[in-house]
Amino acid sequence: MKPAMAALTVAAFLTLLVDVAGGHRDGLALLPGLLFTVAATLGFARVEGRGRRRFPYAYIAVLFLLGFAVFVISAASVGATLMLVVLVIQTTLLLPLTAVVVVVVLLPFLHTGMAPAEGIREGLSLLAVGAFAAVVTKLLMRERDARTALARAQLRVEALAVLEERNRVARDIHDGLGHALTVVQMQIKAARAVLAARPDRADEMLSKAQHQAEEALQEVRRSVGALREPRPPVPLPEALRALTETAGVPTGLEVRGERRPLPAEAEESLFRAAQEGLTNVRKHAHATKAELVLDYSRPGVRLEVRDDGAGLTGSADGGFGLLGLRERATQLGGRLTLDSAPGGATLRMELPG
């Protein structure tokens, strides 16, 4: 908009210069015309950046007086009319709508010295030109503001997307890598306990620990190298059954109802809930057994992790693992609950689907 306005101002002065050179207009009009051109092209950026309101008003008043002088001396030349259009555009850009209306309404009075019929005709024409310039400028300003607002909204959306992705990666690392490393720790502790008495048993435990370490490495590669790739299409019951084999405590799996396909995000969240639940059983519950229940018999789907341990000893809010599970459930329109008593605890995730 600014380059176009500057080009229009220069074109107005050149038009006036051609009229004067051709002997059609008074040469005295060139001086106020040149001052108007310099002020409108070089002064606008300085005035636009001013925070106080009086500077734009003073600037527009000076342009109005210069434009009036050019218009009167040049006897309403085309160049003078173009300068008045520039005046209206800059008033619209700098001042409130009331000031724009005042400037546009004053334009027809510049023809006061003409014959009544001609003055009315020319005045109405100038009024129409000024109103058209103000309306078009206002529309362009609204489009500019809309583009700016859209760009800001896009930046906010991108920032939220980055934050959501970071939270997702944090959940995946905690749920996947944390689970695998917990199993490795348990297996190594058990292997060290029986290393002297039963080397064969210790070797078996170390082999399981090595397997879990390899899974942990794969989890890291998956989270870092392919953050947006979905999990392999392994049926959820089979994935849970494989999870029970490395749970660290005797763990059973019960599947209720007829299995049906679920969204990938839902199966991922249910699997992570089972991982986190079994990790907490191993680390905190002091349980002798655990059980996974996958229930398809309801309108939604529910996963429960039960144990016969000592129950929850700290806050019911849990740590990062439970926080991540609650975030997963909320994003999918479900919920996560944790019921605890001295005879055991039940972690329950319910999702639509």
Coordinates of C-alpha atoms in Angstrom, one line a residue:
M1 CA 0.0 0.0 0.0
K2 CA 2.8 2.5 0.9
P3 CA 4.7 2.1 -2.4
A4 CA 1.5 2.5 -4.4
M5 CA 0.6 5.6 -2.4
A6 CA 4.1 7.1 -3.0
A7 CA 3.9 6.3 -6.7
L8 CA 0.5 8.0 -6.9
T9 CA 1.9 11.1 -5.2
V10 CA 4.8 11.3 -7.6
A11 CA 2.5 10.8 -10.6
A12 CA 0.3 13.6 -9.3
F13 CA 3.2 16.0 -9.2
L14 CA 4.5 14.9 -12.6
T15 CA 1.0 15.5 -14.1
L16 CA 1.0 19.0 -12.5
L17 CA 4.5 19.6 -14.0
V18 CA 3.3 18.6 -17.5
D19 CA 0.3 21.0 -17.2
V20 CA 2.5 23.8 -16.1
A21 CA 5.1 23.1 -18.8
G22 CA 2.3 23.1 -21.4
G23 CA 1.2 26.5 -20.3
H24 CA -2.1 25.3 -19.1
R25 CA -1.6 26.0 -15.4
D26 CA 0.1 28.6 -13.3
G27 CA 3.7 27.8 -12.4
L28 CA 3.2 29.0 -8.9
A29 CA 1.4 25.7 -8.2
L30 CA 4.7 23.8 -8.5
L31 CA 6.1 25.1 -5.1
P32 CA 3.2 23.9 -2.9
G33 CA 3.0 20.8 -5.2
L34 CA 6.6 19.9 -4.5
L35 CA 6.2 20.5 -0.8
F36 CA 3.1 18.3 -0.8
T37 CA 5.0 15.5 -2.7
V38 CA 8.0 15.6 -0.3
A39 CA 5.8 15.6 2.8
A40 CA 3.5 12.8 1.5
T41 CA 6.4 10.5 0.5
L42 CA 9.0 11.1 3.1
G43 CA 6.9 12.3 6.1
F44 CA 4.3 9.6 6.2
A45 CA 6.5 6.9 7.6
R46 CA 7.8 9.2 10.4
V47 CA 4.3 10.3 11.4
E48 CA 2.9 6.8 11.2
G49 CA 5.5 5.7 13.8
R50 CA 4.5 8.4 16.3
G51 CA 2.7 7.2 19.3
R52 CA 1.0 10.6 20.2
R53 CA -2.2 11.6 18.3
R54 CA -1.4 15.3 17.7
F55 CA 1.4 14.6 15.2
P56 CA -0.9 12.8 12.7
Y57 CA -3.5 15.6 13.0
A58 CA -0.9 18.3 12.4
Y59 CA 0.6 16.3 9.5
I60 CA -2.8 15.9 7.8
A61 CA -3.6 19.6 8.4
V62 CA -0.3 20.6 6.6
L63 CA -1.1 18.3 3.7
F64 CA -4.6 19.7 3.5
L65 CA -3.4 23.3 3.3
L66 CA -0.7 22.4 0.6
G67 CA -3.3 20.4 -1.4
F68 CA -5.7 23.3 -1.1
A69 CA -3.1 25.7 -2.4
V70 CA -2.2 23.5 -5.3
F71 CA -5.9 23.0 -6.2
V72 CA -6.7 26.7 -6.1
I73 CA -3.6 28.0 -7.9
S74 CA -3.7 25.3 -10.6
A75 CA -7.5 25.9 -11.1
A76 CA -8.5 22.3 -10.1
S77 CA -6.0 20.5 -12.3
V78 CA -5.9 16.7 -12.6
G79 CA -2.6 16.7 -10.6
A80 CA -4.1 18.6 -7.8
T81 CA -7.1 16.3 -7.7
L82 CA -4.8 13.3 -7.5
M83 CA -3.0 15.0 -4.5
L84 CA -6.3 15.3 -2.7
V85 CA -6.9 11.6 -3.3
V86 CA -3.5 11.0 -1.6
L87 CA -4.6 13.2 1.2
V88 CA -7.8 11.1 1.8
I89 CA -5.8 7.9 1.7
Q90 CA -3.3 9.1 4.3
T91 CA -6.0 10.5 6.5
T92 CA -7.7 7.1 6.4
L93 CA -4.5 5.4 7.3
L94 CA -3.6 7.7 10.2
L95 CA -6.8 9.1 11.7
P96 CA -10.1 7.8 13.0
L97 CA -13.2 7.6 10.8
T98 CA -14.6 10.9 12.1
A99 CA -11.6 12.8 10.8
V100 CA -11.8 11.0 7.5
V101 CA -15.4 12.0 7.1
V102 CA -14.5 15.6 7.9
V103 CA -11.8 15.7 5.2
V104 CA -13.9 14.1 2.6
V105 CA -16.9 16.4 3.3
L106 CA -14.6 19.5 3.0
L107 CA -13.3 18.6 -0.4
P108 CA -16.4 19.8 -2.4
F109 CA -16.0 23.3 -0.8
L110 CA -12.8 23.7 -2.7
H111 CA -15.0 24.5 -5.7
T112 CA -16.7 27.4 -4.0
G113 CA -15.4 30.0 -6.4
M114 CA -16.9 28.4 -9.5
A115 CA -20.3 29.1 -11.0
P116 CA -23.1 27.4 -8.9
A117 CA -24.0 24.7 -11.4
E118 CA -20.4 23.9 -12.3
G119 CA -19.3 24.1 -8.7
I120 CA -22.0 21.7 -7.6
R121 CA -21.2 19.3 -10.4
E122 CA -17.4 19.4 -9.8
G123 CA -17.9 19.3 -6.0
L124 CA -20.0 16.2 -6.1
S125 CA -17.5 14.5 -8.4
L126 CA -14.7 15.3 -6.0
L127 CA -16.8 14.1 -3.0
A128 CA -17.4 10.8 -4.8
V129 CA -13.7 10.4 -5.6
G130 CA -12.7 11.1 -2.0
A131 CA -15.4 8.8 -0.6
F132 CA -14.3 6.0 -3.0
A133 CA -10.6 6.4 -2.0
A134 CA -11.5 6.3 1.7
V135 CA -13.7 3.2 1.3
V136 CA -11.1 1.3 -0.7
T137 CA -8.3 2.3 1.7
K138 CA -10.4 1.1 4.6
L139 CA -11.1 -2.3 3.0
L140 CA -7.4 -2.7 2.3
M141 CA -6.6 -1.9 5.9
R142 CA -9.1 -4.5 7.1
E143 CA -7.6 -7.1 4.8
R144 CA -4.1 -6.2 6.1
D145 CA -5.3 -6.5 9.7
A146 CA -7.0 -9.8 8.9
R147 CA -3.8 -11.2 7.4
T148 CA -1.9 -10.0 10.4
A149 CA -4.3 -11.6 12.8
L150 CA -4.3 -14.8 10.8
A151 CA -0.5 -14.9 10.8
R152 CA -0.5 -14.4 14.6
A153 CA -3.1 -17.1 15.0
Q154 CA -1.0 -19.5 12.9
L155 CA 2.1 -18.8 15.0
R156 CA 0.0 -19.6 18.2
V157 CA -1.3 -22.8 16.6
E158 CA 2.3 -23.8 15.6
A159 CA 3.5 -23.1 19.2
L160 CA 0.7 -25.2 20.6
A161 CA 1.5 -28.0 18.1
V162 CA 5.1 -27.9 19.1
L163 CA 4.1 -28.0 22.8
E164 CA 1.7 -30.9 22.2
E165 CA 4.4 -32.8 20.3
R166 CA 6.9 -32.2 23.1
N167 CA 4.4 -33.5 25.6
R168 CA 3.7 -36.5 23.4
V169 CA 7.4 -37.3 23.1
A170 CA 7.8 -37.0 26.8
R171 CA 5.0 -39.4 27.4
D172 CA 6.3 -41.9 24.9
I173 CA 9.8 -41.8 26.4
H174 CA 8.5 -42.2 29.9
D175 CA 6.0 -44.9 29.1
G176 CA 8.2 -46.9 26.7
L177 CA 11.8 -46.3 27.8
G178 CA 10.9 -46.1 31.5
H179 CA 9.0 -49.4 31.3
A180 CA 11.9 -51.2 29.6
L181 CA 14.6 -49.9 31.9
T182 CA 12.6 -50.8 34.9
V183 CA 12.4 -54.4 33.7
V184 CA 16.1 -54.4 32.9
Q185 CA 16.8 -53.1 36.5
M186 CA 14.6 -55.8 38.0
Q187 CA 16.2 -58.6 35.9
I188 CA 19.8 -57.5 36.8
K189 CA 19.0 -57.3 40.5
A190 CA 17.5 -60.8 40.4
A191 CA 20.5 -62.1 38.4
R192 CA 22.9 -60.8 40.9
A193 CA 21.0 -62.3 43.7
V194 CA 21.2 -65.9 42.2
L195 CA 24.5 -65.5 40.4
A196 CA 26.6 -67.6 42.8
A197 CA 24.1 -70.3 43.6
R198 CA 22.4 -70.7 40.1
P199 CA 24.5 -69.4 37.3
D200 CA 22.1 -70.9 34.7
R201 CA 19.2 -69.0 36.2
A202 CA 21.2 -65.8 36.3
D203 CA 22.2 -66.2 32.7
E204 CA 18.5 -66.5 31.8
M205 CA 17.7 -63.3 33.7
L206 CA 20.5 -61.5 32.0
S207 CA 19.3 -62.6 28.6
K208 CA 15.9 -61.2 29.4
A209 CA 17.6 -58.0 30.5
Q210 CA 19.5 -57.8 27.3
H211 CA 16.3 -58.3 25.4
Q212 CA 14.6 -55.5 27.3
A213 CA 17.6 -53.2 26.7
E214 CA 17.3 -53.8 23.0
E215 CA 13.6 -52.9 23.2
A216 CA 14.5 -49.8 25.1
L217 CA 17.0 -48.8 22.3
Q218 CA 14.3 -49.4 19.7
E219 CA 12.0 -47.2 21.7
V220 CA 14.5 -44.4 21.8
R221 CA 15.0 -44.7 18.0
R222 CA 11.3 -44.7 17.5
S223 CA 10.7 -41.6 19.6
V224 CA 13.7 -39.6 18.3
G225 CA 14.0 -40.7 14.7
A226 CA 10.3 -41.3 13.7
L227 CA 8.2 -39.2 16.0
R228 CA 5.2 -39.1 13.8
E229 CA 5.2 -42.7 12.6
P230 CA 2.4 -44.9 14.1
R231 CA 3.1 -48.0 16.1
P232 CA 3.3 -51.3 14.1
P233 CA -0.2 -52.7 13.5
V234 CA 0.0 -55.3 16.3
P235 CA -3.4 -56.3 17.7
L236 CA -3.8 -54.8 21.1
P237 CA -4.6 -58.2 22.9
E238 CA -1.4 -59.7 21.5
A239 CA 0.7 -56.7 22.5
L240 CA -0.8 -56.9 26.0
R241 CA -0.1 -60.6 26.2
A242 CA 3.5 -60.0 25.2
L243 CA 3.7 -57.3 27.9
T244 CA 2.5 -59.8 30.6
E245 CA 5.4 -62.1 29.8
T246 CA 8.0 -59.5 30.9
A247 CA 5.9 -57.9 33.7
G248 CA 8.3 -59.0 36.5
V249 CA 5.4 -60.4 38.6
P250 CA 3.0 -63.2 37.6
T251 CA 0.4 -61.4 35.4
G252 CA -2.7 -62.7 33.7
L253 CA -4.7 -61.2 30.8
E254 CA -8.5 -61.3 30.5
V255 CA -10.2 -60.1 27.3
R256 CA -13.9 -59.5 27.6
G257 CA -16.3 -59.0 24.7
E258 CA -15.6 -59.3 21.0
R259 CA -12.5 -57.5 19.9
R260 CA -13.1 -54.6 17.5
P261 CA -10.8 -52.2 15.7
L262 CA -9.9 -49.0 17.5
P263 CA -8.2 -45.8 16.4
A264 CA -4.4 -46.1 16.5
E265 CA -4.2 -43.4 19.2
A266 CA -6.7 -45.3 21.4
E267 CA -4.8 -48.6 21.2
E268 CA -1.5 -46.7 21.8
S269 CA -3.0 -45.1 24.9
L270 CA -4.4 -48.3 26.3
F271 CA -1.1 -50.1 25.7
R272 CA 0.8 -47.3 27.5
A273 CA -1.7 -47.5 30.4
A274 CA -0.9 -51.2 30.8
Q275 CA 2.9 -50.5 30.6
E276 CA 2.7 -47.7 33.3
G277 CA 0.4 -49.8 35.5
L278 CA 2.7 -52.8 35.5
T279 CA 5.8 -50.6 36.0
N280 CA 4.2 -49.1 39.1
V281 CA 3.2 -52.6 40.3
R282 CA 6.9 -53.7 40.1
K283 CA 8.3 -50.6 41.6
H284 CA 5.9 -49.7 44.3
A285 CA 3.1 -52.2 45.0
H286 CA 5.0 -55.1 46.6
A287 CA 2.5 -57.3 44.9
T288 CA 2.6 -61.1 44.3
K289 CA 0.4 -61.0 41.2
A290 CA -1.2 -58.7 38.7
E291 CA -3.9 -58.8 36.1
L292 CA -4.8 -57.0 32.9
V293 CA -8.4 -56.7 31.9
L294 CA -9.3 -55.5 28.4
D295 CA -13.1 -55.0 28.2
Y296 CA -14.8 -54.5 24.8
S297 CA -18.3 -55.3 26.1
R298 CA -19.1 -51.7 26.9
P299 CA -20.0 -48.9 24.5
G300 CA -16.4 -47.8 24.9
V301 CA -13.3 -49.8 25.7
R302 CA -11.8 -50.2 29.2
L303 CA -8.4 -51.4 30.4
E304 CA -7.7 -52.2 34.0
V305 CA -4.4 -53.0 35.7
R306 CA -5.1 -54.8 39.0
D307 CA -2.7 -56.0 41.7
D308 CA -2.8 -57.4 45.2
G309 CA -0.1 -55.2 46.7
A310 CA 0.0 -52.7 49.5
G311 CA -1.9 -49.9 47.7
L312 CA -0.8 -46.4 46.9
T313 CA 1.3 -44.8 49.6
G314 CA 1.7 -41.3 48.2
S315 CA -0.5 -38.7 46.4
A316 CA -3.2 -40.1 44.2
D317 CA -2.1 -37.8 41.4
G318 CA 1.0 -40.0 40.8
G319 CA 4.1 -38.9 38.9
F320 CA 4.9 -38.1 35.3
G321 CA 3.6 -41.5 34.1
L322 CA 0.1 -41.0 35.4
L323 CA 0.1 -37.4 34.3
G324 CA 0.9 -38.5 30.7
L325 CA -1.8 -41.1 30.8
R326 CA -4.4 -38.6 32.0
E327 CA -3.3 -36.3 29.1
R328 CA -3.7 -39.2 26.6
A329 CA -7.2 -40.1 28.0
T330 CA -8.4 -36.5 28.0
Q331 CA -7.3 -35.9 24.4
L332 CA -9.3 -38.9 23.3
G333 CA -12.4 -37.9 25.2
G334 CA -11.9 -40.6 27.9
R335 CA -10.7 -40.7 31.5
L336 CA -8.2 -42.3 33.8
T337 CA -8.9 -43.3 37.4
L338 CA -6.8 -44.9 40.1
D339 CA -8.4 -46.8 43.0
S340 CA -6.2 -47.8 45.8
A341 CA -6.6 -49.7 49.1
P342 CA -4.4 -51.7 51.4
G343 CA -5.4 -54.9 49.5
G344 CA -4.3 -53.7 46.1
A345 CA -4.8 -51.0 43.5
T346 CA -6.7 -50.7 40.2
L347 CA -5.6 -48.4 37.4
R348 CA -8.4 -47.9 34.9
M349 CA -8.5 -46.2 31.5
E350 CA -11.8 -45.8 29.7
L351 CA -11.9 -44.5 26.1
P352 CA -14.7 -44.1 23.6
G353 CA -14.6 -46.5 20.6

